[in-house]
Coordinates of N, CA and C and ligand atoms in Angstrom, one line a residue:
M1 N 0.7 -1.2 0.1 CA 0.1 0.0 0.0 C 0.6 1.1 -0.1
R2 N 0.5 2.2 -0.9 CA 1.2 3.4 -0.8 C 0.4 4.6 -0.3
R3 N 1.2 5.4 0.3 CA 0.6 6.8 1.0 C -0.6 7.6 0.1
F4 N -1.7 7.7 0.4 CA -2.7 8.4 -0.6 C -2.8 9.9 0.2
K5 N -2.7 10.7 -0.6 CA -2.8 12.2 -0.1 C -4.1 12.4 0.9
L6 N -3.8 12.7 1.9 CA -4.6 13.0 3.1 C -5.8 14.1 2.7
S7 N -5.5 14.8 1.9 CA -6.5 16.1 1.5 C -7.2 15.5 0.5
K8 N -6.9 14.2 -0.1 CA -7.8 13.5 -0.8 C -8.3 12.4 -0.5
A9 N -8.6 12.2 0.9 CA -9.1 10.9 1.4 C -10.3 11.2 1.4
F10 N -11.4 12.0 1.3 CA -12.7 12.3 1.3 C -13.2 11.9 -0.1
T11 N -12.6 11.7 -1.1 CA -12.8 11.2 -2.3 C -12.9 9.7 -2.1
L12 N -12.2 9.3 -1.1 CA -12.4 7.5 -1.2 C -14.2 7.2 -0.5
M13 N -14.4 8.2 0.5 CA -15.3 7.9 1.2 C -16.7 8.8 0.4
E14 N -16.6 10.0 -0.4 CA -17.8 10.5 -0.7 C -18.6 9.7 -1.3
S15 N -18.4 8.3 -2.1 CA -19.6 7.9 -3.1 C -20.2 6.8 -2.2
G16 N -20.0 6.8 -0.9 CA -20.7 6.0 0.1 C -20.5 4.6 0.2
P17 N -19.0 4.3 -0.1 CA -18.8 2.9 0.0 C -19.6 2.0 1.6
V18 N -19.8 0.8 1.4 CA -19.8 0.1 2.6 C -18.1 -0.2 2.9
V19 N -18.2 0.2 4.6 CA -16.6 0.1 4.7 C -16.5 -1.0 6.1
L20 N -15.2 -1.4 6.1 CA -14.9 -2.2 7.2 C -14.2 -1.6 8.4
V21 N -14.6 -1.3 9.6 CA -13.8 -0.8 10.5 C -13.0 -1.6 11.5
T22 N -11.6 -1.2 11.6 CA -10.9 -2.2 12.5 C -10.9 -1.2 13.9
T23 N -10.8 -1.9 15.0 CA -10.6 -1.2 16.3 C -9.4 -2.1 17.1
H24 N -9.0 -1.7 18.0 CA -8.0 -2.5 19.0 C -8.3 -2.2 20.5
D25 N -8.7 -3.3 21.1 CA -9.2 -3.1 22.5 C -8.2 -3.0 23.5
G26 N -6.5 -3.3 22.9 CA -5.3 -3.2 23.9 C -4.9 -4.6 23.8
E27 N -5.8 -5.7 23.5 CA -5.2 -7.0 23.4 C -5.2 -7.7 22.0
K28 N -6.7 -7.2 21.5 CA -7.0 -7.7 20.2 C -7.2 -6.8 19.2
A29 N -7.3 -7.2 17.7 CA -7.8 -6.3 16.9 C -9.2 -6.8 16.5
N30 N -10.1 -6.0 16.0 CA -11.3 -6.6 15.6 C -11.9 -5.8 14.6
I31 N -13.0 -6.2 13.5 CA -13.5 -5.7 12.4 C -15.0 -5.5 12.8
M32 N -15.7 -4.5 12.2 CA -17.0 -4.6 11.9 C -17.3 -3.7 10.6
T33 N -18.4 -4.3 10.3 CA -19.0 -3.7 8.8 C -19.8 -2.5 9.3
I34 N -19.7 -1.6 8.2 CA -20.5 -0.2 8.6 C -20.9 0.5 7.2
S35 N -22.2 0.5 7.1 CA -22.7 1.2 6.0 C -23.3 2.7 6.1
W36 N -23.6 2.8 7.4 CA -24.0 4.1 7.7 C -22.9 5.2 7.9
T37 N -22.4 5.9 6.8 CA -21.0 6.8 6.9 C -21.4 8.0 6.3
M38 N -20.6 9.2 6.7 CA -20.6 10.2 5.8 C -19.2 11.3 5.9
V39 N -19.0 12.2 4.9 CA -18.0 12.8 4.5 C -18.6 14.1 5.4
V40 N -18.0 14.6 6.7 CA -18.3 15.7 7.2 C -17.5 17.0 6.7
D41 N -16.5 17.2 6.3 CA -15.7 18.0 5.6 C -14.5 17.4 5.1
F42 N -14.0 18.6 4.4 CA -12.7 18.2 3.5 C -11.4 17.8 4.3
T43 N -11.5 18.2 5.4 CA -10.3 18.3 6.3 C -9.3 17.0 6.3
P44 N -9.6 15.7 6.4 CA -10.9 15.2 6.1 C -11.5 14.7 7.5
V45 N -12.9 14.9 7.6 CA -13.3 14.4 9.0 C -14.7 13.6 8.4
F46 N -14.8 12.4 9.0 CA -15.9 11.5 8.6 C -16.8 11.2 9.7
A47 N -18.1 10.8 9.6 CA -18.6 10.3 10.8 C -19.5 9.0 10.3
M48 N -19.7 8.2 11.5 CA -20.5 6.9 11.1 C -21.3 6.6 12.5
T49 N -22.7 6.0 12.2 CA -23.1 5.6 13.2 C -23.5 4.3 13.8
T50 N -22.9 3.9 15.0 CA -22.8 2.9 15.5 C -22.8 2.9 17.2
G51 N -22.8 1.8 17.7 CA -22.7 2.2 19.3 C -22.8 0.7 20.1
E52 N -23.2 0.7 21.5 CA -23.1 -0.2 22.4 C -23.4 -1.6 21.8
W53 N -24.5 -1.8 20.7 CA -24.9 -3.1 20.2 C -23.7 -3.9 19.5
N54 N -22.8 -3.1 19.2 CA -21.5 -3.6 18.6 C -20.4 -4.0 19.6
H55 N -19.9 -5.1 19.7 CA -18.4 -5.3 20.5 C -17.4 -4.3 20.2
S56 N -17.4 -3.8 18.9 CA -16.3 -2.9 18.7 C -16.2 -1.3 19.4
F57 N -17.5 -1.2 19.8 CA -17.7 0.4 20.3 C -17.0 0.5 21.6
A58 N -16.6 -0.6 22.5 CA -16.1 -0.4 23.8 C -14.7 0.0 23.3
A59 N -13.9 -0.5 22.4 CA -12.5 -0.2 22.0 C -12.6 0.9 21.5
L60 N -13.6 1.5 20.5 CA -13.6 2.8 19.8 C -13.6 3.8 20.9
R61 N -14.5 3.6 21.8 CA -14.9 4.6 22.9 C -13.6 4.9 23.9
K62 N -13.0 3.7 24.2 CA -11.9 3.3 25.2 C -10.6 4.1 24.6
N63 N -10.2 3.7 23.3 CA -8.8 4.2 23.1 C -9.1 5.0 21.9
R64 N -10.3 5.5 21.2 CA -10.6 6.5 20.2 C -9.7 6.2 19.2
E65 N -9.5 5.3 18.5 CA -8.8 5.2 17.2 C -9.4 4.0 16.4
C66 N -9.5 4.3 15.2 CA -10.0 3.2 14.1 C -9.1 3.3 13.0
V67 N -9.3 2.5 12.0 CA -9.0 2.4 10.4 C -10.5 2.1 9.8
I68 N -10.7 2.9 8.9 CA -11.8 2.7 7.9 C -11.1 1.9 6.7
A69 N -11.4 0.7 6.2 CA -10.9 -0.2 5.2 C -12.1 0.1 4.0
I70 N -11.7 0.2 3.0 CA -12.6 -0.1 1.9 C -12.7 -1.0 1.3
P71 N -13.4 -2.1 1.3 CA -13.3 -3.5 0.4 C -14.2 -3.1 -1.0
T72 N -14.0 -4.2 -1.8 CA -14.2 -4.1 -3.3 C -15.3 -5.3 -3.3
V73 N -15.8 -5.4 -4.5 CA -17.0 -6.2 -4.6 C -16.8 -7.8 -4.4
D74 N -15.2 -8.3 -4.8 CA -14.9 -9.6 -4.6 C -14.8 -9.8 -3.2
M75 N -15.1 -9.0 -2.3 CA -15.0 -9.2 -0.9 C -16.2 -9.3 -0.1
L76 N -17.4 -9.1 -0.9 CA -19.0 -9.1 -0.5 C -19.1 -10.1 0.7
D77 N -19.1 -11.4 0.2 CA -19.1 -12.3 1.3 C -18.6 -12.4 2.7
K78 N -17.3 -11.9 2.6 CA -16.6 -11.4 3.8 C -16.9 -10.4 4.6
V79 N -17.4 -9.2 4.0 CA -17.9 -8.2 4.2 C -19.4 -8.1 5.2
V80 N -20.1 -9.3 4.6 CA -21.5 -9.6 5.2 C -21.2 -10.5 6.5
G81 N -20.2 -11.4 6.2 CA -19.9 -12.2 7.3 C -19.5 -11.5 8.4
I82 N -18.5 -10.5 8.3 CA -18.1 -9.9 9.4 C -19.0 -8.8 10.1
G83 N -20.0 -8.3 9.2 CA -21.2 -7.7 9.9 C -22.2 -8.6 10.7
T84 N -21.9 -9.7 10.5 CA -23.1 -10.9 11.2 C -22.3 -11.8 12.1
C85 N -21.3 -11.3 12.6 CA -20.6 -11.9 13.9 C -20.1 -11.0 14.8
S86 N -19.9 -11.6 16.0 CA -19.2 -10.7 16.7 C -17.6 -10.9 17.3
G87 N -17.1 -9.9 17.5 CA -15.6 -10.0 17.9 C -15.4 -10.5 19.1
A88 N -16.7 -10.5 20.1 CA -16.5 -11.0 21.4 C -16.2 -12.7 21.5
D89 N -16.8 -13.3 20.4 CA -16.4 -14.9 20.3 C -15.7 -15.2 18.8
T90 N -15.3 -14.2 18.1 CA -14.6 -14.5 16.9 C -13.6 -13.9 16.4
D91 N -12.4 -14.2 16.1 CA -11.2 -13.9 15.7 C -11.4 -13.4 13.8
K92 N -12.0 -12.4 13.9 CA -12.6 -12.1 12.2 C -11.1 -12.1 11.5
F93 N -10.1 -11.5 11.8 CA -9.1 -11.7 10.7 C -8.9 -12.9 10.4
A94 N -8.7 -14.0 11.4 CA -8.6 -15.5 11.2 C -9.5 -16.2 10.2
R95 N -10.8 -15.8 10.8 CA -12.1 -16.6 10.3 C -12.5 -15.9 8.9
F96 N -12.2 -14.7 8.4 CA -12.1 -14.5 7.1 C -10.9 -14.1 6.1
K97 N -9.7 -14.5 7.0 CA -8.6 -14.8 6.4 C -8.2 -13.6 5.6
L98 N -8.3 -12.5 6.4 CA -7.6 -11.1 6.2 C -6.5 -10.9 6.9
T99 N -5.6 -10.0 6.2 CA -4.2 -9.9 6.7 C -4.0 -8.4 7.4
P100 N -4.1 -8.6 8.9 CA -3.5 -7.1 9.5 C -2.3 -6.3 9.1
V101 N -2.3 -5.2 9.0 CA -0.9 -4.7 8.4 C -1.0 -3.6 9.8
R102 N 0.4 -3.1 9.9 CA 0.5 -2.3 11.2 C 0.3 -1.0 10.4
G103 N -0.8 -0.1 10.9 CA -0.5 1.3 10.4 C 0.6 2.4 10.9
R104 N 0.4 3.6 10.3 CA 1.7 4.5 10.8 C 1.4 5.2 11.9
I105 N 0.3 5.2 12.3 CA -0.2 6.2 13.7 C -1.0 5.4 14.3
V106 N -1.9 4.9 14.0 CA -3.2 4.2 15.1 C -2.8 3.1 15.2
K107 N -3.1 2.2 16.4 CA -3.1 1.1 16.8 C -4.0 -0.1 16.0
P108 N -5.0 0.4 15.7 CA -5.8 -0.7 14.9 C -5.2 -1.0 13.5
P109 N -5.3 -2.1 13.0 CA -4.3 -2.6 12.0 C -5.2 -2.1 10.6
L110 N -4.5 -1.8 9.5 CA -5.1 -1.5 8.3 C -5.7 -3.1 8.0
I111 N -6.3 -3.3 6.9 CA -6.5 -4.6 6.2 C -5.9 -4.5 5.0
K112 N -5.2 -5.6 4.6 CA -4.1 -5.6 3.2 C -5.1 -5.9 2.1
E113 N -5.9 -6.6 2.4 CA -6.7 -7.1 1.1 C -7.7 -6.1 0.7
C114 N -7.9 -4.6 1.6 CA -8.8 -3.9 1.1 C -8.3 -3.0 0.0
L115 N -8.9 -2.0 -0.7 CA -8.5 -1.1 -1.8 C -7.7 -0.1 -1.1
A116 N -8.4 0.5 0.1 CA -7.6 1.6 0.9 C -8.0 1.6 2.2
N117 N -7.2 2.3 2.9 CA -7.3 2.0 4.4 C -7.2 3.7 4.9
I118 N -7.9 4.3 6.0 CA -7.8 5.4 6.6 C -7.8 5.4 7.8
E119 N -6.6 6.0 8.3 CA -6.5 5.6 9.8 C -7.0 7.1 10.4
C120 N -7.9 6.8 11.5 CA -8.6 7.9 12.1 C -8.4 7.9 13.4
K121 N -8.6 9.2 14.0 CA -8.6 9.4 15.5 C -10.1 10.0 15.8
V122 N -10.8 9.3 16.8 CA -12.2 9.6 17.0 C -12.2 10.9 17.8
I123 N -12.8 11.7 17.3 CA -12.9 13.6 18.2 C -13.8 13.8 18.5
D124 N -15.3 12.7 18.5 CA -16.4 13.1 19.0 C -17.3 11.8 19.3
I125 N -18.1 11.6 20.0 CA -19.1 10.8 20.0 C -20.4 11.3 20.5
I126 N -21.4 11.5 19.7 CA -22.8 12.4 19.9 C -23.7 11.3 20.2
K127 N -23.9 11.2 21.7 CA -24.5 10.0 22.1 C -26.0 9.7 21.6
K128 N -26.5 11.1 21.8 CA -28.2 11.3 21.5 C -28.3 10.4 20.3
H129 N -27.4 10.7 19.0 CA -27.7 10.0 17.9 C -26.7 8.9 17.4
N130 N -26.0 8.5 18.5 CA -24.8 7.3 18.1 C -24.0 7.6 16.9
I131 N -23.6 8.8 16.9 CA -22.9 9.3 16.0 C -21.4 9.2 16.2
V132 N -20.3 8.7 15.5 CA -18.9 8.8 16.1 C -18.3 9.7 15.0
V133 N -17.6 10.5 15.3 CA -17.1 11.3 14.4 C -15.4 11.3 14.6
M134 N -14.6 11.2 13.2 CA -13.4 10.6 13.4 C -12.2 11.6 12.2
E135 N -11.5 12.1 13.0 CA -10.6 12.8 11.7 C -9.3 11.9 11.2
A136 N -9.6 12.0 9.8 CA -8.4 11.2 9.5 C -7.0 11.8 9.4
V137 N -6.2 10.6 9.7 CA -4.8 11.3 10.0 C -3.8 10.8 9.0
V138 N -3.9 9.5 8.4 CA -3.3 9.1 7.4 C -4.1 8.1 6.3
A139 N -3.9 8.2 5.1 CA -4.4 7.2 4.3 C -3.5 6.6 3.4
H140 N -4.1 5.4 3.0 CA -3.2 4.4 2.3 C -3.9 3.9 1.2
I141 N -3.5 3.5 -0.2 CA -4.0 2.9 -1.3 C -3.4 1.9 -1.9
D142 N -4.1 0.7 -2.1 CA -3.3 -0.3 -3.0 C -3.7 0.2 -4.5
A143 N -2.9 1.0 -5.1 CA -3.1 1.4 -6.6 C -3.3 0.3 -7.5
A144 N -2.4 -0.7 -7.1 CA -2.0 -1.9 -8.0 C -3.1 -2.7 -8.5
R145 N -4.0 -2.8 -7.4 CA -4.9 -3.9 -7.2 C -6.4 -3.6 -8.5
K146 N -6.6 -4.9 -8.9 CA -7.2 -4.8 -10.4 C -8.7 -4.3 -10.0
E147 N -9.2 -5.0 -9.0 CA -10.6 -4.9 -8.7 C -10.9 -3.7 -7.9
K148 N -11.4 -2.6 -8.4 CA -11.5 -1.2 -7.4 C -13.0 -0.8 -7.3
R149 N -14.1 -1.9 -7.7 CA -15.3 -1.6 -7.6 C -15.9 -1.7 -6.2
T150 N -16.3 -0.6 -5.6 CA -17.0 -0.7 -4.0 C -18.1 -1.2 -4.1
L151 N -18.6 -1.2 -2.9 CA -20.2 -1.6 -2.5 C -20.8 -0.7 -2.0
H152 N -22.3 -0.6 -2.1 CA -23.1 0.0 -1.7 C -24.5 -0.4 -1.3
A153 N -24.5 -0.4 0.3 CA -25.5 -1.1 0.8 C -27.0 -0.6 0.7
V154 N -27.9 -1.2 0.2 CA -29.4 -0.7 0.1 C -29.9 -0.9 1.5
G155 N -29.8 -1.6 2.2 CA -30.5 -1.6 3.7 C -31.2 -3.1 3.6
D156 N -31.5 -3.6 2.5 CA -32.5 -4.9 2.8 C -31.9 -6.0 2.3
G157 N -30.4 -6.2 2.6 CA -29.6 -7.5 2.3 C -29.3 -7.5 0.8
T158 N -29.3 -6.2 0.0 CA -28.9 -6.3 -1.3 C -28.0 -5.1 -1.5
F159 N -27.2 -5.1 -2.7 CA -25.9 -4.0 -2.7 C -25.8 -3.9 -4.0
I160 N -25.3 -2.7 -4.2 CA -25.1 -2.0 -5.3 C -23.5 -1.9 -5.7
V161 N -23.3 -2.1 -7.2 CA -21.6 -1.9 -7.4 C -21.6 -1.0 -7.9
D162 N -20.2 -0.5 -7.9 CA -19.9 0.9 -8.8 C -20.2 0.6 -10.2
G163 N -20.8 1.8 -10.7 CA -20.7 1.5 -12.3 C -19.7 2.6 -13.0
R164 N -20.4 3.2 -14.0 CA -19.7 4.0 -14.9 C -19.5 5.4 -14.1
R165 N -18.3 5.6 -14.4 CA -17.8 7.1 -13.7 C -18.2 8.1 -14.9
I166 N -19.1 9.3 -14.3 CA -19.5 10.4 -15.3 C -18.7 11.7 -14.9
D167 N -18.0 12.3 -15.6 CA -17.0 13.4 -15.3 C -17.9 14.8 -15.5
R168 N -17.8 15.6 -14.4 CA -18.4 17.1 -14.4 C -17.6 17.8 -13.8
R169 N -16.4 17.5 -13.7 CA -15.3 18.3 -13.0 C -15.3 19.9 -13.4
K170 N -15.4 19.8 -14.7 CA -15.5 21.4 -15.2 C -16.7 22.2 -14.5
M171 N -17.7 21.6 -14.6 CA -18.9 22.2 -14.0 C -18.7 22.5 -12.7
M172 N -18.1 21.5 -11.9 CA -18.2 21.7 -10.4 C -17.0 22.4 -9.9
A173 N -16.3 23.0 -11.1 CA -15.0 23.5 -10.3 C -14.6 24.5 -9.2
S174 N -15.8 25.3 -9.0 CA -15.9 26.2 -8.1 C -16.1 25.5 -6.6
K175 N -16.8 24.2 -6.7 CA -16.8 23.3 -5.4 C -15.8 22.5 -5.0
I176 N -15.1 22.5 -6.2 CA -13.8 21.2 -5.5 C -12.4 22.1 -5.1
P177 N -12.0 21.8 -3.9 CA -10.9 22.3 -3.4 C -9.5 22.0 -4.6
G178 N -8.8 23.0 -4.1 CA -7.8 23.2 -5.1 C -6.7 21.5 -4.8
G179 N -6.3 21.1 -6.0 CA -5.2 20.0 -5.9 C -5.9 18.8 -5.9
I180 N -7.4 18.7 -6.0 CA -8.2 17.3 -5.7 C -8.5 17.1 -7.4
Ligands
LIG201 C1 -23.6 -4.6 5.2 C2 -23.6 -4.4 6.7 C3 -23.4 -3.1 7.2 C4 -23.9 -2.7 8.5 N1 -23.9 -1.3 8.8 C5 -23.6 -1.0 10.3 C6 -23.7 0.3 10.6 O1 -24.0 1.4 9.7 N2 -23.8 0.6 11.6 C7 -23.7 -0.5 13.0 O2 -23.8 -0.1 14.1 N3 -23.7 -1.8 12.7 C8 -23.6 -2.1 11.2 N4 -23.7 -3.1 10.8 C9 -23.7 -4.5 11.9 C10 -22.3 -4.5 12.3 O3 -21.4 -4.7 11.6 C11 -22.3 -5.8 13.1 O4 -23.3 -5.8 14.4 C12 -21.4 -6.5 13.6 O5 -21.5 -8.1 14.0 C13 -20.5 -6.0 14.6 O6 -19.6 -6.5 15.1 P1 -18.7 -6.4 16.4 O7 -19.7 -7.1 17.3 O8 -17.4 -7.5 16.5 O9 -18.2 -5.2 16.6 C14 -23.7 -3.7 9.5 C15 -23.6 -5.0 8.9 C16 -23.7 -5.6 7.5 C17 -23.6 -6.6 7.2

């Protein structure tokens, strides 16, 4: 994985892919599947909805770090499997044959098999709505990876895969930060 410009990290998330979020509780790493996410601003800050119903949440709240890993369509069954079992009784890296890779700044590992990984610090937890706000500190991409199509959850157990990319960069020039 090579470094991906932090100022462009929001472009990995703006299309709303289903993501895998890794955490570390001090003893072991865990992974959960998250589809409720958003880009909050360009700096880049992201948010996701999650809470105590997930085993990962205790580590997230305690250590305030995570990695947002972006899987692709070939990983669909792992993505669903990870989101339907618990780190309380399962080593998900072993069960789903995923490789943890040490990050540069945070303790939760990157996932080698994913297209991109964004190391994040938790900067706020808005209890009332179970919103976790994260600031990205380093981003990584596997640019050599052939499969780049990400997954989008509909919410009823079906998924949409990335399709055609349409260019309106000129029209949007006034809304796109310099260098993006
Ligand atoms: C496709 C998919 C999307 C999901 N999205 C979310 C989400 O946005 N927020 C959430 O709290 N849980 C979500 N989940 C559920 C968690 O991934 C699931 O509860 C998981 O088992 C948590 O793992 P943990 O208990 O080891 O932390 C999703 C599950 C799937 C399969």
